[in-house]
PDB file of C-alpha atoms in Angstrom:
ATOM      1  CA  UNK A1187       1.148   2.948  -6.676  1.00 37.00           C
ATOM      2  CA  UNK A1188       4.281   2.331  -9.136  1.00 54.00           C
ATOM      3  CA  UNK A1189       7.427   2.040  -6.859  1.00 66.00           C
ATOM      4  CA  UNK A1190       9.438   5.077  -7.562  1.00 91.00           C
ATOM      5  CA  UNK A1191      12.713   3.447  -9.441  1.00 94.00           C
ATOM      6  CA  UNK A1192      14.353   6.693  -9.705  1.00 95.00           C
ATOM      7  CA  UNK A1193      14.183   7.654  -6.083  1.00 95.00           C
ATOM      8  CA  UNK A1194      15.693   4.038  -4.823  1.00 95.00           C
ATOM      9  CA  UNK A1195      18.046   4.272  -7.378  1.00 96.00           C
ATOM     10  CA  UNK A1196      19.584   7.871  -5.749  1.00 96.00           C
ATOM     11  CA  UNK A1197      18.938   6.744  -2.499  1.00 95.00           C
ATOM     12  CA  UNK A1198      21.271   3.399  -3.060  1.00 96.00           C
ATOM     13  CA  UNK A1199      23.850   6.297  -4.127  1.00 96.00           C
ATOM     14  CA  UNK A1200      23.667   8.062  -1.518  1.00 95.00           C
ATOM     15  CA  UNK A1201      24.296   5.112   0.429  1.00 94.00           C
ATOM     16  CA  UNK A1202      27.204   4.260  -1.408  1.00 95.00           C
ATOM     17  CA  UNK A1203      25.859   1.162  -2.745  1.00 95.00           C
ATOM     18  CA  UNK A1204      25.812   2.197  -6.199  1.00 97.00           C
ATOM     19  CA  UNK A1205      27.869   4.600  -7.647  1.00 97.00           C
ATOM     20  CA  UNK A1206      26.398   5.413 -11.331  1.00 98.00           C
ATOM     21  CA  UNK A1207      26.174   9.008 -13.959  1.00 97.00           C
ATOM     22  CA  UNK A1208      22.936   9.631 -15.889  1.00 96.00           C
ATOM     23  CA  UNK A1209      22.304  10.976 -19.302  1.00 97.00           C
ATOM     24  CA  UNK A1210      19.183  11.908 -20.797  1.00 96.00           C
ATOM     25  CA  UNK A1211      18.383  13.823 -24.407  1.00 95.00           C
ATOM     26  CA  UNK A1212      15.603  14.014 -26.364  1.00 95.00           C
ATOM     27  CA  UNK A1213      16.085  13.247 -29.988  1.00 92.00           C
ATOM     28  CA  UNK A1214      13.717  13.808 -33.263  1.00 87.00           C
ATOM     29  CA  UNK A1215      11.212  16.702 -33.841  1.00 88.00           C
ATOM     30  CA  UNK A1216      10.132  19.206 -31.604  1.00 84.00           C
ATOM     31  CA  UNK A1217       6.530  17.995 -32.331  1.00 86.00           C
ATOM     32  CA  UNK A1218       7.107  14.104 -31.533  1.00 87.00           C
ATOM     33  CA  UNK A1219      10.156  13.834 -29.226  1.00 91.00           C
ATOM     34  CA  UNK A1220      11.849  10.831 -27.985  1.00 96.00           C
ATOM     35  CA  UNK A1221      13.717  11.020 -24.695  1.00 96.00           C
ATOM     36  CA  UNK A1222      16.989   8.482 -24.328  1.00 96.00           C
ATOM     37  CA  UNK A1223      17.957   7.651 -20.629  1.00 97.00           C
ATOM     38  CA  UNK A1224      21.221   5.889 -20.172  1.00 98.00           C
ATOM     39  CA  UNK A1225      22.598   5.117 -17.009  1.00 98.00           C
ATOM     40  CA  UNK A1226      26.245   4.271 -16.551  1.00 98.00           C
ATOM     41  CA  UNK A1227      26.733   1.933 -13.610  1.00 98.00           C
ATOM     42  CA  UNK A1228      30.424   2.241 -12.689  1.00 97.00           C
ATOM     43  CA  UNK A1229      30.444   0.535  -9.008  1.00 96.00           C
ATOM     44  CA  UNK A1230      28.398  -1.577  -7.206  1.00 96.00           C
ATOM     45  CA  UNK A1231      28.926  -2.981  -3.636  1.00 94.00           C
ATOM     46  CA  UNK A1232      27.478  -5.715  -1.297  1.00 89.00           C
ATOM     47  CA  UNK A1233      24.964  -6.877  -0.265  1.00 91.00           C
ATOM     48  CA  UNK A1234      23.749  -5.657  -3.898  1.00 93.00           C
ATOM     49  CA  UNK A1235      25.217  -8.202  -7.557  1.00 94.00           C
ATOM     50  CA  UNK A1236      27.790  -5.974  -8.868  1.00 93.00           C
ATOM     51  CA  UNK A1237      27.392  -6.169 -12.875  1.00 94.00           C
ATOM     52  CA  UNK A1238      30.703  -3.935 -14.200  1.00 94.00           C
ATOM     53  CA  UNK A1239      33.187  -6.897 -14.577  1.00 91.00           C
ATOM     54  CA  UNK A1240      36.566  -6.233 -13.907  1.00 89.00           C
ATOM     55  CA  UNK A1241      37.833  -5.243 -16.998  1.00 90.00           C
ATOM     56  CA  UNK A1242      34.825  -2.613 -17.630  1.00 91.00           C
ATOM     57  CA  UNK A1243      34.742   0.637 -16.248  1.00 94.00           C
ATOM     58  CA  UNK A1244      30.562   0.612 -16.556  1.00 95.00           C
ATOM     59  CA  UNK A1245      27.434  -1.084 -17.717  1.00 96.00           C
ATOM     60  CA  UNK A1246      25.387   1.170 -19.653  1.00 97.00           C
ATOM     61  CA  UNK A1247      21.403   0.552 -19.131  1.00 97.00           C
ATOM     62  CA  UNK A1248      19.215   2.517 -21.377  1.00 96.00           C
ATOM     63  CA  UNK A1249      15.665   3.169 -22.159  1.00 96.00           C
ATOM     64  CA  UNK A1250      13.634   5.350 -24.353  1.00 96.00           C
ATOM     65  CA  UNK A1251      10.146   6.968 -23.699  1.00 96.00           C
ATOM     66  CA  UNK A1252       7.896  10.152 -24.711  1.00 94.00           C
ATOM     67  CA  UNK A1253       9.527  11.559 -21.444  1.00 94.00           C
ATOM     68  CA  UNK A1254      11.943  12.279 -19.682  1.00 94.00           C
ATOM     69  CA  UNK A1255      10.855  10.965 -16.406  1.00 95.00           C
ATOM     70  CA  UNK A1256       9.395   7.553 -17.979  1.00 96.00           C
ATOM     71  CA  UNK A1257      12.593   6.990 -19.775  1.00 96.00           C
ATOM     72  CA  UNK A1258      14.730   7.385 -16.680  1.00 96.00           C
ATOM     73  CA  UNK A1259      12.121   6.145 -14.655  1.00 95.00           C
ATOM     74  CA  UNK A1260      12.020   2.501 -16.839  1.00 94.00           C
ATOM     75  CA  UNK A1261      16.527   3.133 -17.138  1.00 97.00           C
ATOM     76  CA  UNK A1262      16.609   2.977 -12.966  1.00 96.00           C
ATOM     77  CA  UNK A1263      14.369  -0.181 -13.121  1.00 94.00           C
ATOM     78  CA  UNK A1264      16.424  -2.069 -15.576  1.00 95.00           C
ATOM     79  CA  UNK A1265      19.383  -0.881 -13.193  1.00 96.00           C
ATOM     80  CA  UNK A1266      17.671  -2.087 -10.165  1.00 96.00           C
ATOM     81  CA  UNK A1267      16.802  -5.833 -11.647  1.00 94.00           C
ATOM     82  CA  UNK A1268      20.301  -6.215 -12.073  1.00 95.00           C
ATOM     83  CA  UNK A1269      21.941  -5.541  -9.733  1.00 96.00           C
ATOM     84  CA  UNK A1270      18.880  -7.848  -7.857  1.00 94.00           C
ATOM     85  CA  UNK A1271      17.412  -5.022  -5.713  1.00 96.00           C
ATOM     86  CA  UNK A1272      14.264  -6.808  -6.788  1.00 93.00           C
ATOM     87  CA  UNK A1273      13.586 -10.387  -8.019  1.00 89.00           C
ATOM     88  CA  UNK A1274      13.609 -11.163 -11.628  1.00 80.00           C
ATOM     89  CA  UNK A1275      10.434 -11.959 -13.270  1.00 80.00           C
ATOM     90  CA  UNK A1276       8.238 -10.647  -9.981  1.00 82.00           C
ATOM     91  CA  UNK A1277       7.145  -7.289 -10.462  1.00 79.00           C
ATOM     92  CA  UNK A1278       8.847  -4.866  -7.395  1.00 84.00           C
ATOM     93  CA  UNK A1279       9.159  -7.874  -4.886  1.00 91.00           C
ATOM     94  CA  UNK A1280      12.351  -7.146  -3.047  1.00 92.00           C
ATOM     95  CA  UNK A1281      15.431 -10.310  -3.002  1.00 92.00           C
ATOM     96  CA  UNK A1282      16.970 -10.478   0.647  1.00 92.00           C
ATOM     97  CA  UNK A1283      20.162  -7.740  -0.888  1.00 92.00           C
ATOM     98  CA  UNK A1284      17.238  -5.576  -1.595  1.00 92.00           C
ATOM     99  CA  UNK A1285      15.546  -5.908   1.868  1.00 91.00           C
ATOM    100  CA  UNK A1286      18.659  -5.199   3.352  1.00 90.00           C
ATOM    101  CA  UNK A1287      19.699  -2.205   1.128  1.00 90.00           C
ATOM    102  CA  UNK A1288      16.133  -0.579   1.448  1.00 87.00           C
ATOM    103  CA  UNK A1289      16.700  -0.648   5.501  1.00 86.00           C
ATOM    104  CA  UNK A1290      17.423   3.139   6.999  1.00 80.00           C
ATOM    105  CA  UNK A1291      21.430   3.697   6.890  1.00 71.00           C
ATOM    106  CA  UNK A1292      23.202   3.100   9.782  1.00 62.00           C
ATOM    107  CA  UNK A1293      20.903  -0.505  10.257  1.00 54.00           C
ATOM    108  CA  UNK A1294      23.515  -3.366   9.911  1.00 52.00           C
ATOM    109  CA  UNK A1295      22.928  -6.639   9.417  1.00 47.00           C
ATOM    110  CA  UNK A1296      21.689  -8.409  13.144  1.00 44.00           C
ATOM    111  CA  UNK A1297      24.339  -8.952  15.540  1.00 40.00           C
ATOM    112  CA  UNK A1298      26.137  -5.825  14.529  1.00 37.00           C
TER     113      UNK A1298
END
């Protein structure tokens, strides 16, 4: 089963470990519509690679689908290879910031 990019993606908000806004519209003919995700990453913290560079306000990632939920679903993902939740290049294989991010809140690092 396809990890759910969209639901790690809120739950690294809620966390406070990303702080991002969301857009989605479909464009094109009611008949054959295209859906355009964008997510605007304004704030990442540690342990997670913070992409906004300091003079940048956000980092736009964007994908387009038939749907809705694929085209947000394939925006979280390029969000969550980037900021190296996961490795690059290995399909959903967590990197150590991503082991430690996906831990229940309130688990600090050991010897905390």
């Amino acid at each position: 089963m396809a990890a759910e990019y969209t639901s790690i993606l809120h739950n690294l908000k809620q966390r406070n470990l990303v702080a991002y806004r969301e857009d989605c519209r479909p464009s094109g003919p009611q008949h054959d519509l295209v859906w355009q995700c964008c997510i605007y990453v304004q704030r990442v913290n540690t342990p997670l690679r913070n992409v906004v560079s300091a003079d940048a306000t956000e980092v736009s990632f964007e994908h387009q689908a038939g749907s809705r939920k694929e085209a947000r679903r394939h925006a979280a993902r390029n969000v969550l290879y980037a900021i190296h939740y996961y490795e690059a290049g290995q399909e959903d294989v967590l990197t150590p910031a991503g082991k430690f991010a996906s831990q229940p809140a309130g688990n600090g690092p050991p010897g905390n």
